[in-house]
Coordinates of C-alpha atoms in Angstrom, one line a residue:
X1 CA 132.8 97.3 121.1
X2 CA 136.2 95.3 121.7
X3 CA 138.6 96.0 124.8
X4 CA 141.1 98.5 124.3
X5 CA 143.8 97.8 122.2
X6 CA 147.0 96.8 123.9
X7 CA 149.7 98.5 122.5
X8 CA 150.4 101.4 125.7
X9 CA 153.2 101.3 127.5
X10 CA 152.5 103.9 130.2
X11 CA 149.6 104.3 132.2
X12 CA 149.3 107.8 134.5
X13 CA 147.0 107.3 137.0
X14 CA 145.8 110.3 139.5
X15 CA 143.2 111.0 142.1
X16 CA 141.1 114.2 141.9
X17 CA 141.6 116.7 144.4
X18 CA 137.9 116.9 144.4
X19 CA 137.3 112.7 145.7
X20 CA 140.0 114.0 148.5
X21 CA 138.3 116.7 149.9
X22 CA 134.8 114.9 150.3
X23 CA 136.4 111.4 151.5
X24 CA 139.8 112.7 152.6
X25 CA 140.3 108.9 154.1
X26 CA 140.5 107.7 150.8
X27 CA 143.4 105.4 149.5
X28 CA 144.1 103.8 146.2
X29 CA 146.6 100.7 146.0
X30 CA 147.8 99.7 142.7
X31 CA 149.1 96.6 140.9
X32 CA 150.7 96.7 137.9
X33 CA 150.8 93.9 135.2
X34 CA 152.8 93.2 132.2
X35 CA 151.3 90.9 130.7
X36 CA 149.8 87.5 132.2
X37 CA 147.7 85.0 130.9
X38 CA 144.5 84.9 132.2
X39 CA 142.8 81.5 132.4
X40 CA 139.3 79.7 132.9
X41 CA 140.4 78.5 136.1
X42 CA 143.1 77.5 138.5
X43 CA 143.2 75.6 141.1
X44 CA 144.6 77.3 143.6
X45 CA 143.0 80.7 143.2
X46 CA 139.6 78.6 143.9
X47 CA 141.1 77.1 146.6
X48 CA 141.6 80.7 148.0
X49 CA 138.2 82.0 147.0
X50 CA 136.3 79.1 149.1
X51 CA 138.1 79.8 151.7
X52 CA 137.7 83.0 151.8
X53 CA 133.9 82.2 151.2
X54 CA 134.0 79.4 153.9
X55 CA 135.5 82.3 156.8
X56 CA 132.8 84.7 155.7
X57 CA 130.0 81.8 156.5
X58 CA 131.5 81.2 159.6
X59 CA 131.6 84.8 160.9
X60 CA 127.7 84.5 161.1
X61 CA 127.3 88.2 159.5
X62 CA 124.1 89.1 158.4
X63 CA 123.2 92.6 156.2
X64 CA 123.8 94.9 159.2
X65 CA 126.9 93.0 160.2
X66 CA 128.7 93.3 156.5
X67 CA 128.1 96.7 156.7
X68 CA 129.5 97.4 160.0
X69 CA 132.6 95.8 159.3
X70 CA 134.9 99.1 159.7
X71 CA 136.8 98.5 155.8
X72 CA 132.6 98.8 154.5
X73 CA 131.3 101.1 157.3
X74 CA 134.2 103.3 155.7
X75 CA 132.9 102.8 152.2
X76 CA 129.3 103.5 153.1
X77 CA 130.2 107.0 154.5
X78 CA 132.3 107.5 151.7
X79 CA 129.2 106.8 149.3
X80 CA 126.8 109.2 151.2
X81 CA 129.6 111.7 151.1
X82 CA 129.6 111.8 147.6
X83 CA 125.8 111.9 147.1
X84 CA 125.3 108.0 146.5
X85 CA 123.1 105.9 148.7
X86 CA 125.0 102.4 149.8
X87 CA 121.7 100.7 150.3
X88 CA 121.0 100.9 147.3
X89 CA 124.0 101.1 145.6
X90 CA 127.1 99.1 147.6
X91 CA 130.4 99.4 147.4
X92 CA 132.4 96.1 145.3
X93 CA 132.9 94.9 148.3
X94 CA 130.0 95.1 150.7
X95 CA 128.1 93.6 147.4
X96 CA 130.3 90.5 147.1
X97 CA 130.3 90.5 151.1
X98 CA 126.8 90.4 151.0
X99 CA 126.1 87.7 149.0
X100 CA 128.6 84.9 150.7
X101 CA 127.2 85.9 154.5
X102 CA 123.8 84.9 153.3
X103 CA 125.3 81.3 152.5
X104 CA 125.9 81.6 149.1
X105 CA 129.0 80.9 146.8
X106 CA 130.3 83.6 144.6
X107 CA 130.0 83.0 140.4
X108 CA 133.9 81.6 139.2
X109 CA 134.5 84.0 135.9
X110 CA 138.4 83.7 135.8
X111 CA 141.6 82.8 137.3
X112 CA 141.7 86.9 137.7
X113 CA 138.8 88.0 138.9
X114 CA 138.2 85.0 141.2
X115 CA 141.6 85.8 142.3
X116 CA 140.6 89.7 143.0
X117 CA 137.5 88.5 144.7
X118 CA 139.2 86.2 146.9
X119 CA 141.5 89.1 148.2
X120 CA 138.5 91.4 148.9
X121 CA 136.2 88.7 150.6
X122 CA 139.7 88.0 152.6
X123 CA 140.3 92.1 153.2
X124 CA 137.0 93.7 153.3
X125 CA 138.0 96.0 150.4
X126 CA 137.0 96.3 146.8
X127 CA 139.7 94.5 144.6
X128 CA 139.4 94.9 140.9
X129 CA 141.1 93.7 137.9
X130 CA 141.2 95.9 134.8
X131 CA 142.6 95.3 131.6
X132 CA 144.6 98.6 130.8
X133 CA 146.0 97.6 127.5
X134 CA 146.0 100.6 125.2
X135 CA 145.0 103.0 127.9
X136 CA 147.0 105.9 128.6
X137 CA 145.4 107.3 131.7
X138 CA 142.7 106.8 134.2
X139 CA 141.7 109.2 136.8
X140 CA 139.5 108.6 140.0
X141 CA 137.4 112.1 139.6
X142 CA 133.9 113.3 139.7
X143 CA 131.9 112.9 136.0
X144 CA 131.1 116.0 134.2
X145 CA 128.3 114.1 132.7
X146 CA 129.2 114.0 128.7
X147 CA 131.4 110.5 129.3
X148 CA 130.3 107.5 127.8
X149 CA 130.1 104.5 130.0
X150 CA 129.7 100.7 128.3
X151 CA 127.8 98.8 130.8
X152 CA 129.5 95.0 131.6
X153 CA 127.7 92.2 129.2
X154 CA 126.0 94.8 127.9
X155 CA 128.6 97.4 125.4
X156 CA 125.0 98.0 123.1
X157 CA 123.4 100.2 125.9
X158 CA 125.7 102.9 126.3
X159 CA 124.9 105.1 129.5
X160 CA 125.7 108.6 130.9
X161 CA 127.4 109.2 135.0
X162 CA 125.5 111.2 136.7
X163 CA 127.5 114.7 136.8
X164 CA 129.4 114.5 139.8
X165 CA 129.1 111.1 140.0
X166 CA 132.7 109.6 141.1
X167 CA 133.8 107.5 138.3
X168 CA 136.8 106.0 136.8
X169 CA 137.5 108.0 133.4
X170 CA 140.1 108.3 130.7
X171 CA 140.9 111.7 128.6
X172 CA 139.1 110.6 126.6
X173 CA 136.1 111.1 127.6
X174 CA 135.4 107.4 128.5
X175 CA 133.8 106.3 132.0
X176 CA 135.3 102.8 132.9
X177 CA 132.9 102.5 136.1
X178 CA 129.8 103.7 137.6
X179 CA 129.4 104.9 141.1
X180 CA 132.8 104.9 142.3
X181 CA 133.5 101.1 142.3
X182 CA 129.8 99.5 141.9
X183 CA 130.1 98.8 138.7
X184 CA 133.0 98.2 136.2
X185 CA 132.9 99.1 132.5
X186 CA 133.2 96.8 129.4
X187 CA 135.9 98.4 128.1
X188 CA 138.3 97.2 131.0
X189 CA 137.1 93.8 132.1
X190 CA 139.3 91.0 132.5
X191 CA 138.1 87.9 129.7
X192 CA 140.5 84.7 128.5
X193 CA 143.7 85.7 127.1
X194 CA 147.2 87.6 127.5
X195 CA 146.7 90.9 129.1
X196 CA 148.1 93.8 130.6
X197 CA 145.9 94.6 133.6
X198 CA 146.4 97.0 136.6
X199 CA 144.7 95.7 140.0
X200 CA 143.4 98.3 142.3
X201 CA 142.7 98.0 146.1
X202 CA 140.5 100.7 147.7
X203 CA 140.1 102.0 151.5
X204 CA 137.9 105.0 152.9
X205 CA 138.3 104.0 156.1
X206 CA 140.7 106.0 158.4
X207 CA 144.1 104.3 159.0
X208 CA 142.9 102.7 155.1
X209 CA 146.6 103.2 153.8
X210 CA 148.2 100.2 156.5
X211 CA 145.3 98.2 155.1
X212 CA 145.9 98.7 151.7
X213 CA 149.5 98.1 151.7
X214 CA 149.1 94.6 153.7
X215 CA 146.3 93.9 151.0
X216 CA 148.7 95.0 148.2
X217 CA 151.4 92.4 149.5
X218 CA 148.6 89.5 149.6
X219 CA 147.2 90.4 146.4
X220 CA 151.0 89.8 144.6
X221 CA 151.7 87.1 146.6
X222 CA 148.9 85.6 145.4
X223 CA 149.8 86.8 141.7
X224 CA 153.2 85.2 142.3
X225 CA 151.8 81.8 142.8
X226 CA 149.0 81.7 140.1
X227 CA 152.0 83.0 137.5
X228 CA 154.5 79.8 139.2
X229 CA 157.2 82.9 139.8
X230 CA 158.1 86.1 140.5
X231 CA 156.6 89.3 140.4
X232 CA 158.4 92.3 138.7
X233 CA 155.8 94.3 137.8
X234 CA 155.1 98.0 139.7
X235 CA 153.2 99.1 142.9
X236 CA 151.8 102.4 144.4
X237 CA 149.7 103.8 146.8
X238 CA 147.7 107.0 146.0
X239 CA 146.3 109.2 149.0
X240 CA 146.2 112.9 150.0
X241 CA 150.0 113.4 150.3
X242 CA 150.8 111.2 146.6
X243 CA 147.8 111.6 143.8
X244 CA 149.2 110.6 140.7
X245 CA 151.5 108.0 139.5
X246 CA 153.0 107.0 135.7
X247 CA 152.7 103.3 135.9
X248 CA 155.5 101.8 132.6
X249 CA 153.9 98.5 131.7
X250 CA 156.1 97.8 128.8
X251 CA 157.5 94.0 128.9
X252 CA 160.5 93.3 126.9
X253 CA 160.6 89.0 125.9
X254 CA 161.4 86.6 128.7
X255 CA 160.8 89.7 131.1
X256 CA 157.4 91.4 132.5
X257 CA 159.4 94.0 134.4
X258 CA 157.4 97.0 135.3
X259 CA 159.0 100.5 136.4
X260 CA 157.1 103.1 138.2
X261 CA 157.3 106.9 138.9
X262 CA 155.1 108.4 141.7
X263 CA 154.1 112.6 142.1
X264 CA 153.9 114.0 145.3
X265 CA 151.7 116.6 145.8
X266 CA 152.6 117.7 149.5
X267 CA 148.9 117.4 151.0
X268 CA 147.2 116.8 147.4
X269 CA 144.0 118.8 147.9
X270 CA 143.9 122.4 146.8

């Protein structure tokens, strides 16, 4: 199955009051993007992501000490809270985290998603980059068990979430991750070509919003240098006190401006 076609100009995005009441620490940061061009590689983004790699060696962390690190001690006591063992299934970030502090370097895919890893290693939060194109809403909510999820690489072998499972979803009925964010779907991943993606940052951590907004500002800073200007797309935050958000991602020529709108829900749990 193909990626989504790319002809929406809105995306509504919302947190379940249900993810808030179990993991009421729980924060959402997101990055909007017009359109970009996404490319093999660029220089500086790898630059970032080994040096991001060559702190994480240097910190001397082994297993225990990734997952002690208060951004993934947060994300492991979200997990549990939500039914899901981190041991065996890690958050995006302690998995990535994991894998540098035992000495290794990290796969390069693209100048996005080395760029999203690079933040992450750097923040100690799951970064992701999805390609929303087409899309007209995504909620973080627990599965009811009849979406369809299209694993990554492999679109053929269509699975089921778990109900209750916490999963990215669309109305329609499509899951676009598995476990929260230890896996990502088919459907949204980030290949070779002009996109319009939305970049998430995640905290469960308490005090997880100050984190997400300094991690927000790198992550476009970042964007800023890898597109050689300025960004002028749209950011939010989603927590308890602001669930849901209309994201415009329309670009009109020569401009990839970006408006958004968020709801406050005074509290957002019911």
């Amino acid at each position: 199955m193909s990626q989504l076609r790319d002809d929406a100009h809105a995306l509504e995005v919302r947190v379940d009051d249900r993810v808030l009441t179990a993991v009421p620490d729980y924060v959402l940061g997101l990055v909007a993007v017009p359109v970009v061009a996404v490319a093999p590689a660029d220089p500086g983004v790898s630059a970032l992501l080994t040096a991001a790699e060559n702190a994480m060696h240097g910190a001397g962390l082994d297993r225990a000490g990734v997952a002690e690190v208060p951004q993934i001690a947060g994300w492991r006591a979200a997990y549990q809270a939500v039914g899901v063992n981190p041991n065996r299934f890690p958050c995006a970030a302690e998995s990535i985290a994991r894998r540098v502090a035992r000495g290794d370097r990290l796969p390069r895919i693209n100048s996005l998603v080395d760029l999203c890893n690079a933040i992450s290693l750097g923040v100690a939060m799951p970064v992701a980059s999805c390609a929303v194109g087409g899309l007209p809403d995504l909620a973080v909510r627990p599965a009811d068990g009849t979406e369809t999820y299209l694993p990554l690489g492999r679109p053929e072998a269509p699975e089921r979430p778990e109900p209750g499972e916490v999963i990215y979803a669309d109305s329609a009925g499509r899951a676009h991750s598995r476990r929260w964010n230890w896996r990502q779907s088919h459907l949204i991943r980030t290949d070779l070509g002009r996109h319009r993606l939305l970049l998430t940052i995640e905290a469960a951590h308490p005090g997880g919003r100050g984190d997400v907004q300094v991690a927000t500002a790198l992550l476009i800073a970042a964007l800023e240098d890898l597109i050689g200007g300025p960004y002028s797309g749209a950011s939010a935050v989603l927590d308890a006190g602001t669930t849901s958000v209309v994201l415009s991602t329309a670009a009109t020529p020569g401009d990839d401006a970006a408006t958004s709108h968020a709801t406050s829900h005074g509290g957002g749990r019911r």
